[in-house]
Coordinates of C-alpha atoms in Angstrom, one line a residue:
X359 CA -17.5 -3.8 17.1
X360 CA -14.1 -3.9 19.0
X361 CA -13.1 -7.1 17.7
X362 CA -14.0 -6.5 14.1
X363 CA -12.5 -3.2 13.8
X364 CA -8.8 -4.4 15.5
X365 CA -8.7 -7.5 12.5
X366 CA -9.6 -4.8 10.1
X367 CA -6.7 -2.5 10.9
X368 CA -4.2 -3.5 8.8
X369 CA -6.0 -4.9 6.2
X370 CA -6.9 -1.6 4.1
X371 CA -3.7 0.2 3.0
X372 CA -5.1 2.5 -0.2
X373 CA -3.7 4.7 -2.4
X374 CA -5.4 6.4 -5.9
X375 CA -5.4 5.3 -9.5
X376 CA -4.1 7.6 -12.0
X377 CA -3.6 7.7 -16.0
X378 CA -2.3 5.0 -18.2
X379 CA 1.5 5.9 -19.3
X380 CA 2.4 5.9 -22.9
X381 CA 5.4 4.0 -24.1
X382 CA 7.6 4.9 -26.1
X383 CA 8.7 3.1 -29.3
X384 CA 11.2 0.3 -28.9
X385 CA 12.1 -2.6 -30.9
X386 CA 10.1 -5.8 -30.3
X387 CA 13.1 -8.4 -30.2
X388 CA 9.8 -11.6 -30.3
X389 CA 8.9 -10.1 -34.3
X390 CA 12.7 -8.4 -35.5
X391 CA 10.4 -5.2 -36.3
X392 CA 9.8 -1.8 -34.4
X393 CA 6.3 -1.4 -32.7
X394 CA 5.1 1.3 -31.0
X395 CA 5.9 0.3 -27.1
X396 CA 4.0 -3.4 -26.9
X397 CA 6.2 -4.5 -24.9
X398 CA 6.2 -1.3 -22.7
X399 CA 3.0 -1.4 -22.4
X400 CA 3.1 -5.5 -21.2
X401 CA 5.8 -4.6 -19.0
X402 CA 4.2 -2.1 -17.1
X403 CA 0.7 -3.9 -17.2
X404 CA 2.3 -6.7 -15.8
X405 CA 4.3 -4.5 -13.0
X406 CA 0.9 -3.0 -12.6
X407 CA -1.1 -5.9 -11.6
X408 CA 1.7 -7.1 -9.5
X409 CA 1.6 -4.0 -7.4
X410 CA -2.5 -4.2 -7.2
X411 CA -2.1 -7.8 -6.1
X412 CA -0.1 -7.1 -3.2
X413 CA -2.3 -4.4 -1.7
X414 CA -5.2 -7.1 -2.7
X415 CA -3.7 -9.6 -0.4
X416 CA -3.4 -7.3 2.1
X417 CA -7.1 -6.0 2.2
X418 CA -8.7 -9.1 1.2
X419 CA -8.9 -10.7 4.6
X420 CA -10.9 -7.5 5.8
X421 CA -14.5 -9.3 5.4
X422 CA -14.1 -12.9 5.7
X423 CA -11.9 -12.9 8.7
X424 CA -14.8 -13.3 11.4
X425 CA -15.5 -16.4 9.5
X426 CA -11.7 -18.0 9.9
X427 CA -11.8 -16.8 13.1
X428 CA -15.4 -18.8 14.0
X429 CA -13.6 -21.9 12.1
X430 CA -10.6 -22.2 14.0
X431 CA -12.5 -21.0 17.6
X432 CA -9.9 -17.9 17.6
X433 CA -9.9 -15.4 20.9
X434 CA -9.3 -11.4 20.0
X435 CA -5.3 -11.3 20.4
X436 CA -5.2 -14.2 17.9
X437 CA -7.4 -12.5 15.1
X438 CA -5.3 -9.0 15.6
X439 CA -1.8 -10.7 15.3
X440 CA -3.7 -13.0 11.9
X441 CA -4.8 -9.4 10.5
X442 CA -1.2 -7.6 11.3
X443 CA 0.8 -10.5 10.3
X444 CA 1.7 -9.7 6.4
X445 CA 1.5 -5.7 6.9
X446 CA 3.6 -6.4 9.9
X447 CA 6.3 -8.3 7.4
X448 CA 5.6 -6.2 4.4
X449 CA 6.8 -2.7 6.1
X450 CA 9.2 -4.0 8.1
X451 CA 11.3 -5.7 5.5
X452 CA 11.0 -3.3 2.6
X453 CA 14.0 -0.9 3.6
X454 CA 15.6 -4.2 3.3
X455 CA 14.3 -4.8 0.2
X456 CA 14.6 -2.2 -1.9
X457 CA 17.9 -2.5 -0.9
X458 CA 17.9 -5.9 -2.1
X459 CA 16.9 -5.1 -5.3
X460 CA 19.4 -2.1 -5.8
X461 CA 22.6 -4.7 -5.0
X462 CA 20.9 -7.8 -7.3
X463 CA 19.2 -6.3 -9.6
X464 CA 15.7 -5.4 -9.7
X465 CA 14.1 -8.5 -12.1
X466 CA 16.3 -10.7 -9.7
X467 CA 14.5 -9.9 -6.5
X468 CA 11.3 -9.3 -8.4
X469 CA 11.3 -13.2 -9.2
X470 CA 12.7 -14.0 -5.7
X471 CA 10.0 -12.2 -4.5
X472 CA 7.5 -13.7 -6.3
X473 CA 8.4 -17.4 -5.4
X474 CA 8.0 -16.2 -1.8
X475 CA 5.2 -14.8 -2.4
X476 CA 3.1 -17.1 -4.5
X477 CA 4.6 -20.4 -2.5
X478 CA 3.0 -18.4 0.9
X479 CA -0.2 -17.8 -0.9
X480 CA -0.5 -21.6 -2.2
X481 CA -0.2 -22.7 1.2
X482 CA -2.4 -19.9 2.7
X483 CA -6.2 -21.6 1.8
X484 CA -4.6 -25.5 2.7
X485 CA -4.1 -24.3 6.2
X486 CA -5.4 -27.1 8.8
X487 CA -4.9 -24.4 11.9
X488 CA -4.6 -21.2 12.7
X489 CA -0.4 -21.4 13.4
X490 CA -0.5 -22.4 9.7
X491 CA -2.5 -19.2 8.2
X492 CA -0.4 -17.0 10.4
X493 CA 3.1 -18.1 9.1
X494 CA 1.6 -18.3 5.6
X495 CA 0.4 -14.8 5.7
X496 CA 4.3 -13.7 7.2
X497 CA 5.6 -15.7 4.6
X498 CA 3.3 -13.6 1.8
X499 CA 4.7 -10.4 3.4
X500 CA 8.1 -11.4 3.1
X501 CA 7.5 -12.2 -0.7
X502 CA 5.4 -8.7 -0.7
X503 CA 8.6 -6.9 0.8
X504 CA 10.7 -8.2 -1.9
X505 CA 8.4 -7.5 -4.7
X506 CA 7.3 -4.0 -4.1
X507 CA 10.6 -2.1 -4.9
X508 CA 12.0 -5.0 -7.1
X509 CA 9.4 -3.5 -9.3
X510 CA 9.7 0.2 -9.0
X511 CA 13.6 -0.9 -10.0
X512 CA 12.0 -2.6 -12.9
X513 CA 9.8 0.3 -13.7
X514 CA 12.9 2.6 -13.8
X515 CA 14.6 0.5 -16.2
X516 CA 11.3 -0.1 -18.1
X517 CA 10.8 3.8 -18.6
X518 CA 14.4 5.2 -18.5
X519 CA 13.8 8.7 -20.0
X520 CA 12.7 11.2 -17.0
X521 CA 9.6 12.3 -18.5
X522 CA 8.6 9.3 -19.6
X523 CA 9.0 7.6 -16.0
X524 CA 7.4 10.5 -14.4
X525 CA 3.9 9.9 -16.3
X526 CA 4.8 6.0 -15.6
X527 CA 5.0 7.1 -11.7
X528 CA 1.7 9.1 -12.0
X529 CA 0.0 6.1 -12.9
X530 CA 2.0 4.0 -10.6
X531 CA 0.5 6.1 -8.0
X532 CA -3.0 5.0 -8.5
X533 CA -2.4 1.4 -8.4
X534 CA -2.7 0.5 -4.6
X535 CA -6.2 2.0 -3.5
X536 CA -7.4 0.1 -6.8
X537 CA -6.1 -2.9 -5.4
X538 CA -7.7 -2.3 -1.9
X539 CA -10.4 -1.0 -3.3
X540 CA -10.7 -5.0 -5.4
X541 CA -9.7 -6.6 -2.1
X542 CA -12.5 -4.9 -0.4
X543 CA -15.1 -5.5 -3.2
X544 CA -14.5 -8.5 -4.2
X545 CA -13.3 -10.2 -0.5
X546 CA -17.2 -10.0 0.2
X547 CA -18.1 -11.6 -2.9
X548 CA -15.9 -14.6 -3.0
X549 CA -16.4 -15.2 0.5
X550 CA -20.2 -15.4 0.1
X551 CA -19.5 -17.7 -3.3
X552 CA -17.2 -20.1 -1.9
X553 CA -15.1 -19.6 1.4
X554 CA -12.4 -17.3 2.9
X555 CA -9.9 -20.0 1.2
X556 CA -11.0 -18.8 -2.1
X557 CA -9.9 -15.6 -1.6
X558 CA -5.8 -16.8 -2.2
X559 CA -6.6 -17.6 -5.5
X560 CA -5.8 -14.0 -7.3
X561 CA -2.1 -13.9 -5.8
X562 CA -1.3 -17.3 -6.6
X563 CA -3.1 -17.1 -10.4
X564 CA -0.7 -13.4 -10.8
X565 CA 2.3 -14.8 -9.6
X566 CA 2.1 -17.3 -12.0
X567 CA 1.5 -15.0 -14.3
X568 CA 4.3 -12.9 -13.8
X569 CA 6.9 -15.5 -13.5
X570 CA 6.1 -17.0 -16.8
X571 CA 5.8 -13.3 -18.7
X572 CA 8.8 -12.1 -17.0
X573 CA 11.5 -13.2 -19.0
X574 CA 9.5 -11.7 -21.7
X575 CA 8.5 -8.3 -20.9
X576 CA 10.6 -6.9 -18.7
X577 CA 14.2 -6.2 -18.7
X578 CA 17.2 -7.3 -17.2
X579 CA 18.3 -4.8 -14.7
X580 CA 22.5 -5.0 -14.0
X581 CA 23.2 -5.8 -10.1
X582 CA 25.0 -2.8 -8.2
X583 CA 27.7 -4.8 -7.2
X584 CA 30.1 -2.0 -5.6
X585 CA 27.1 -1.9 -3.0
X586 CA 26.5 -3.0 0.7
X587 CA 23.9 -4.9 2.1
X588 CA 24.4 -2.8 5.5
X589 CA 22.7 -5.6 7.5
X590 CA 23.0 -3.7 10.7
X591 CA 21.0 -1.1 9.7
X592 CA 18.8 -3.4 8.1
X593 CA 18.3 -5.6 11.2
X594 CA 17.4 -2.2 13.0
X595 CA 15.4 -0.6 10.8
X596 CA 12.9 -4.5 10.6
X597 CA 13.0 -4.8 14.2
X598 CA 12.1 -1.2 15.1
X599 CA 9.6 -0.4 12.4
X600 CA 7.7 -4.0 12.9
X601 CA 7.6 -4.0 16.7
X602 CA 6.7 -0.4 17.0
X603 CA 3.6 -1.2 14.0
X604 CA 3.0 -4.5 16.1
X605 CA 2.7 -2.1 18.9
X606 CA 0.5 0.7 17.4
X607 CA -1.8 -2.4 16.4
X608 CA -2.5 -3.3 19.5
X609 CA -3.8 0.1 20.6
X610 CA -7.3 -1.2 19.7
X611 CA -7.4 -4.2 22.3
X612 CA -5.4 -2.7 24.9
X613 CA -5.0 0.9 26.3
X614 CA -1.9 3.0 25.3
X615 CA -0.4 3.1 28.9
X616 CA -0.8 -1.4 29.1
X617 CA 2.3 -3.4 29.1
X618 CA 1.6 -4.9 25.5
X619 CA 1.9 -1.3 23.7
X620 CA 4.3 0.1 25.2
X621 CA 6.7 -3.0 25.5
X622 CA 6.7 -3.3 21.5
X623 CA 6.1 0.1 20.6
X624 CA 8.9 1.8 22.8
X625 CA 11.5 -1.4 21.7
X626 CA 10.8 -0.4 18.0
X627 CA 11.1 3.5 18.8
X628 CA 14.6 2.6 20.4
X629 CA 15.8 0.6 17.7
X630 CA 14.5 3.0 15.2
X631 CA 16.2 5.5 16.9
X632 CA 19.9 3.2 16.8
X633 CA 19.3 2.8 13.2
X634 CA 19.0 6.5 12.5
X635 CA 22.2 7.0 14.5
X636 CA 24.2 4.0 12.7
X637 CA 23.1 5.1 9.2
X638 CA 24.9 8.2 9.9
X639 CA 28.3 6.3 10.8
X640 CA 28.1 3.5 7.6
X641 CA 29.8 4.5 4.7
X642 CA 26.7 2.8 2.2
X643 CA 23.5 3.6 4.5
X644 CA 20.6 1.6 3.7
X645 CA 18.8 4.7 3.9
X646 CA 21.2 7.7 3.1
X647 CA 19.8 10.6 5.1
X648 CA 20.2 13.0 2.2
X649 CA 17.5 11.2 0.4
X650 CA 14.4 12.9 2.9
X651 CA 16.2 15.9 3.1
X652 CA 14.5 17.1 -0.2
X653 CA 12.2 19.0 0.6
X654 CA 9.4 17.8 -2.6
X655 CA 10.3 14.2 -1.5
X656 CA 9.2 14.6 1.9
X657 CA 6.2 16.2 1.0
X658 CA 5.1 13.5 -1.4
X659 CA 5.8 10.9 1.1
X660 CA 3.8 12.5 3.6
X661 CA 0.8 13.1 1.2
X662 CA 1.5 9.3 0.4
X663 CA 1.1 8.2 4.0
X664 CA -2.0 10.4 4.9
X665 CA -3.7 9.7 1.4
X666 CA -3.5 5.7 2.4
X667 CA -4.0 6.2 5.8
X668 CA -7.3 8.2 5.0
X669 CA -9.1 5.8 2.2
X670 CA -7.9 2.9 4.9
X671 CA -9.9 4.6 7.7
X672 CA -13.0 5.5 6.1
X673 CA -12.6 1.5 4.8
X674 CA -12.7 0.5 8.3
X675 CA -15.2 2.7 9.6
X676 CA -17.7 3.0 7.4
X677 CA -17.7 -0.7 6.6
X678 CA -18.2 -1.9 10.4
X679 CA -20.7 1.1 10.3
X680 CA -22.8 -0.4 7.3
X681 CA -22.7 -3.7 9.0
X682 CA -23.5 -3.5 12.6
X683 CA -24.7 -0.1 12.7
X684 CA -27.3 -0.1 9.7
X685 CA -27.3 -3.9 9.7
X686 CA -26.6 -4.8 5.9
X687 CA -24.7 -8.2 4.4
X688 CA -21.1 -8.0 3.5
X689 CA -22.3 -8.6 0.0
X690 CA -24.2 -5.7 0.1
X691 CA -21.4 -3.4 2.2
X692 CA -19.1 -4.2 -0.6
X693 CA -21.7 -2.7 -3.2
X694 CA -21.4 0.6 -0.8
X695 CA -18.0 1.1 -2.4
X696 CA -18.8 0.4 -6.2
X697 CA -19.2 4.5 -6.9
X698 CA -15.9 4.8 -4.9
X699 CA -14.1 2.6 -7.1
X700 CA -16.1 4.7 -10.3
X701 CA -14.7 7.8 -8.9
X702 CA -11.4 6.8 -8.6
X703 CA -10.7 5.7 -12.2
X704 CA -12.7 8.4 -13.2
X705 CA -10.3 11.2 -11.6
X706 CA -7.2 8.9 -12.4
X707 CA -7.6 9.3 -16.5
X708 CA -7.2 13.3 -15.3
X709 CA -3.9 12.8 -13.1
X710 CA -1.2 12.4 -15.4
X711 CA -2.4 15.4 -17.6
X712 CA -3.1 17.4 -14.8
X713 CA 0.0 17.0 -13.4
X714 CA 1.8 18.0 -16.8
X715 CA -0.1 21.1 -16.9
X716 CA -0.4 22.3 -13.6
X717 CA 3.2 20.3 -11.6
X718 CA 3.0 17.2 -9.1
X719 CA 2.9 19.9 -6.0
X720 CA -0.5 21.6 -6.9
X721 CA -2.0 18.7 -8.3
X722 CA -1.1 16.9 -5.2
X723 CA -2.2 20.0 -3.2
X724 CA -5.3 20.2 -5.0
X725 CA -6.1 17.0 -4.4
X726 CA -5.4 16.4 -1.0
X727 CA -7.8 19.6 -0.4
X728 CA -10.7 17.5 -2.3
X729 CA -10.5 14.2 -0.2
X730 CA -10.6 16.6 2.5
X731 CA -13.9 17.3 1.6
X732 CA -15.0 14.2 0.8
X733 CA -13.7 13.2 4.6
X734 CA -15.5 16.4 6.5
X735 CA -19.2 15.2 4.6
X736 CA -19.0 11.4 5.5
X737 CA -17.8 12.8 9.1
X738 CA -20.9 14.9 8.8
X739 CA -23.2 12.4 7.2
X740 CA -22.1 9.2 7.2
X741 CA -22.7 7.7 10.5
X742 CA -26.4 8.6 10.9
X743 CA -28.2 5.6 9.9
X744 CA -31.2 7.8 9.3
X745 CA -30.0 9.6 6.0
X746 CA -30.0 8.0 3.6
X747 CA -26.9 6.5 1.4
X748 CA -27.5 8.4 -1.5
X749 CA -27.4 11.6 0.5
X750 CA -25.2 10.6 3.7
X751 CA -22.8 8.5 2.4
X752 CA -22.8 8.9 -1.4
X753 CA -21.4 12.5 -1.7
X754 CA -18.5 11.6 0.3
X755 CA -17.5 8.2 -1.4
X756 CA -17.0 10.1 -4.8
X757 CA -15.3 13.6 -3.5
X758 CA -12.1 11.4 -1.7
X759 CA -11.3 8.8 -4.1
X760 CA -11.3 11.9 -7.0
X761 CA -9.2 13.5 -4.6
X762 CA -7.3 10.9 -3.2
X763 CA -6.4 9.8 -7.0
X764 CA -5.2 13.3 -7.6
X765 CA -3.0 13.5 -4.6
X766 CA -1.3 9.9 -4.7
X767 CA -0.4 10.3 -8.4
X768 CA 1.2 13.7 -7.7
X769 CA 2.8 12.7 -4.6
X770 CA 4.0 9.4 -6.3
X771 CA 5.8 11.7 -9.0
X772 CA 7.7 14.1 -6.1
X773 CA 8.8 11.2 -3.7
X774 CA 10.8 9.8 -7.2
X775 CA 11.4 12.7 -9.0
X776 CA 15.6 12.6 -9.6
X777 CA 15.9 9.5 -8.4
X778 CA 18.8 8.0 -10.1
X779 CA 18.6 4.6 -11.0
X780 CA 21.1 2.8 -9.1
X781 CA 18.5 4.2 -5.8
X782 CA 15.3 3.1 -7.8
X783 CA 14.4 -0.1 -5.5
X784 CA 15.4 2.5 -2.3
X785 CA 12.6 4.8 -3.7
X786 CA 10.4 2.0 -4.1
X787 CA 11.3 0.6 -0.6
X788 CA 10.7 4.2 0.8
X789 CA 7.2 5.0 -0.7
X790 CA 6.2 1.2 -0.3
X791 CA 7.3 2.1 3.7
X792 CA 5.2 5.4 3.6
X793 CA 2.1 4.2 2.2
X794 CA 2.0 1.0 4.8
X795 CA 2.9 2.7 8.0
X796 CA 0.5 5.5 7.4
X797 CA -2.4 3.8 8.1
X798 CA -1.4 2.1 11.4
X799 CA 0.1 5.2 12.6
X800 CA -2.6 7.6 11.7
X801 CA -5.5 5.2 12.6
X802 CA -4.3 4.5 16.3
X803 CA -3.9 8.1 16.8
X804 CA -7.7 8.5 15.5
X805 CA -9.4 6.3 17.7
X806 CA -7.6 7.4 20.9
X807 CA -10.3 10.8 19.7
X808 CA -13.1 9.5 20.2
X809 CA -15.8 8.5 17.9
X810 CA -15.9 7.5 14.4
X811 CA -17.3 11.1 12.7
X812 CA -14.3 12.8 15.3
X813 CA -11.9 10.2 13.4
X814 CA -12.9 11.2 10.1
X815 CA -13.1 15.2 11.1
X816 CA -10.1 15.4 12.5
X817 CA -8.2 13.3 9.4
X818 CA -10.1 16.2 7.1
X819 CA -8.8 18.6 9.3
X820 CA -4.4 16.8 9.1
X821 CA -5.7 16.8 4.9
X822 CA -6.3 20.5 4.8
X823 CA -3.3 21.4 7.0
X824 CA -0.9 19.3 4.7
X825 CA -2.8 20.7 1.0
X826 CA -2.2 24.0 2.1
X827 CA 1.7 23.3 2.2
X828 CA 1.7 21.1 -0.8
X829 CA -0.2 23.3 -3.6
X830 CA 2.5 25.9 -3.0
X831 CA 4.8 23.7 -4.8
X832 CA 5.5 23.5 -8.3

């Protein structure tokens, strides 16, 4: 139980799907004549299944990894660092990159990302040994780091009316739990179809994909060329936010007061710490402290963080709970989820005009308090193997993706809202770094609780807390 839940950790990062954005009318430059937003629409489809095949990758190791770790004969610090590796990359480098993308230009990095990315992901499943995976699965989460804000940068250029980028950003919001959600699902099938190797073959088919429909769809964003790289504070801000996640990690094999937290957790506090300090003294910060001072920001990137860190745990949980407590087959543990995923599209198609109606804050608010529903009935319910699903587990699987799509679209709308565009790929970078620490942070705070149901109570309990400061806000 120990050893699967530590290689899960990392690998379930989620966050809600929301409404499809209209485009607006542009002129088709393939035909010479005006056409109402096709290549809008392609651009941010494209941008779209980019972003869900990045928080793919990163959940769709979650049920084959006991296999890779039977194949290669793999002890329990092995198959914790194999599951951290590309979240450990992909937070700890985005600061960098959105930065990145800012100075280059967004459809730049985007491709550079996306050779890094789909090269890692070719090599992944041709791995003899185990060193290979791992420094295939960094090297994915290098390519993810770039990627992620290269396309939010995109996306602003894409949509460069406020309103119009705001609905974008509603949908935008919903775009990682779909992808986990599709890691998680369809991780179990492939894996019982073919092997764990088969499971590379989604990011390596997108990123080919996207770098041959690139050129086409998307447009050229200008490089900011009057800006800094600030490589100080971008050496701080990898080093301290990946050791103290590497750190966090490894709360699940070894106690909080053992050498291997505290070592790497208390390094990355200190460096974190430095970077905070030297962003104040640089003239172009990599992360200007005026951009969390807004006080609709911060609140969306804190219900981005818990609304991840929440649909990752129950994830974890309740999938180690089908399987070893009530003794079903991947296959069928995968199945579990299928109303889950129905529930989230489902309240996605409402985000976008809910939020137009009613404002991101209450929406967000709103939703938060609804996943904190879902959370207190599967804390309840969920982990008695003697109800059963349809009354223990069902209830709860629909109430916090509808609510969890609710408050990531809303939230994805006030952590961009005003962002100008020359800070598009530092928004991205930002919200990216949000929704991937969330889930380490809160889900090694959980388990230090007690027991699974006290995990999920106590997250409904940090849900209803944060909804009741949110839906004040407009």
């Amino acid at each position: 139980m120990q050893a699967t839940r530590a290689t899960t950790k990392t690998t379930a990062t989620a966050a809600p799907a929301a409404p499809a954005a209209p485009a607006a009318r542009e002129h088709d430059g393939a035909t010479g004549h005006d056409r109402p937003g096709t290549r809008t629409r392609g651009g941010f489809l494209l941008l779209g299944g980019v972003q869900m095949t990045l928080i793919f990758t990163l959940a769709s190791l979650a049920v084959p990894l006991p296999r890779i770790g039977a194949e290669f004969r793999l002890d329990r610090a092995d198959l914790i660092l194999l599951s951290a590796a590309y979240g450990l990359t992909f937070a700890g480098l985005l600061l960098l990159g959105g930065r990145l993308a800012d100075r280059f230009g967004g459809r730049r990095t985007l491709t550079a990302g996306l050779l890094v990315f789909g090269t890692a992901s070719a090599l992944a499943p041709l791995a003899p040994g185990y060193e290979a995976l791992l420094a295939a699965r960094f090297g994915q989460g290098v390519g993810a780091a770039l990627v992620a804000p290269a396309a939010m940068a995109v996306l602003r250029a894409l949509f460069p009316a406020p309103a119009a980028y705001g609905r974008a950003m509603a949908t935008w919001g919903g775009l990682s739990v779909l992808g986990a959600t599709a890691g998680n699902l369809l991780s179990g099938v492939i894996a019982a179809a073919s092997s764990w190797r088969g499971t590379f073959a989604v990011p390596v088919a997108v990123t080919l994909a996207a770098l041959l429909l690139a050129p086409r769809l998307l447009p050229a964003t200008p490089p900011g060329t009057d800006r800094s790289l600030d490589l100080p504070g971008a050496l701080l801000a990898t080093a301290g936010i990946t050791l103290a996640s590497f750190g966090l990690v490894l709360t699940d094999a070894h106690s909080w007061g053992s050498a291997p937290v505290l070592v790497p957790l208390l390094t990355g506090l200190a460096l974190l710490a430095a970077f905070a300090v030297v962003e104040r003294r640089t003239a172009d910060p990599l992360l200007p402290p005026d951009f969390l001072r807004d006080g609709r920001r911060a609140l969306g990137l804190a219900a981005i963080g818990l609304t991840a860190a929440g649909t990752a745990t129950v994830f974890i949980l309740l999938s180690l709970a089908l399987q070893e407590g009530r003794g079903w087959s991947a296959l069928l543990t995968s199945a579990a989820f299928v109303p889950f995923a129905v529930a989230l599209l489902g309240a996605g198609r409402l985000a976008g005009p809910l939020i137009g109606r009613y404002g991101p804050g209450r929406v967000t608010g709103a939703g938060l308090g609804t996943a904190a529903a879902g959370l207190g009935l599967l804390a309840a319910t969920g982990f008695d193997g003697s109800v059963p699903y349809a009354y223990g587990l069902l209830p709860g699987l629909l109430l916090l993706p509808a609510g969890g799509a609710l408050s990531f679209a809303g939230a994805a709308v006030l952590a961009t809202e005003g962002v100008p565009a020359h800070r598009a790929g530092l928004a991205g970078g930002v919200l990216n770094t949000a929704m991937e620490l969330g889930p380490t942070v809160l889900f090694a705070a959980l388990l230090t609780l007690g027991g699974d149901a006290v995990s999920l109570a106590a997250a409904a309990v940090l849900f209803t807390a944060l909804a009741a400061t949110t839906i004040r806000t407009k």
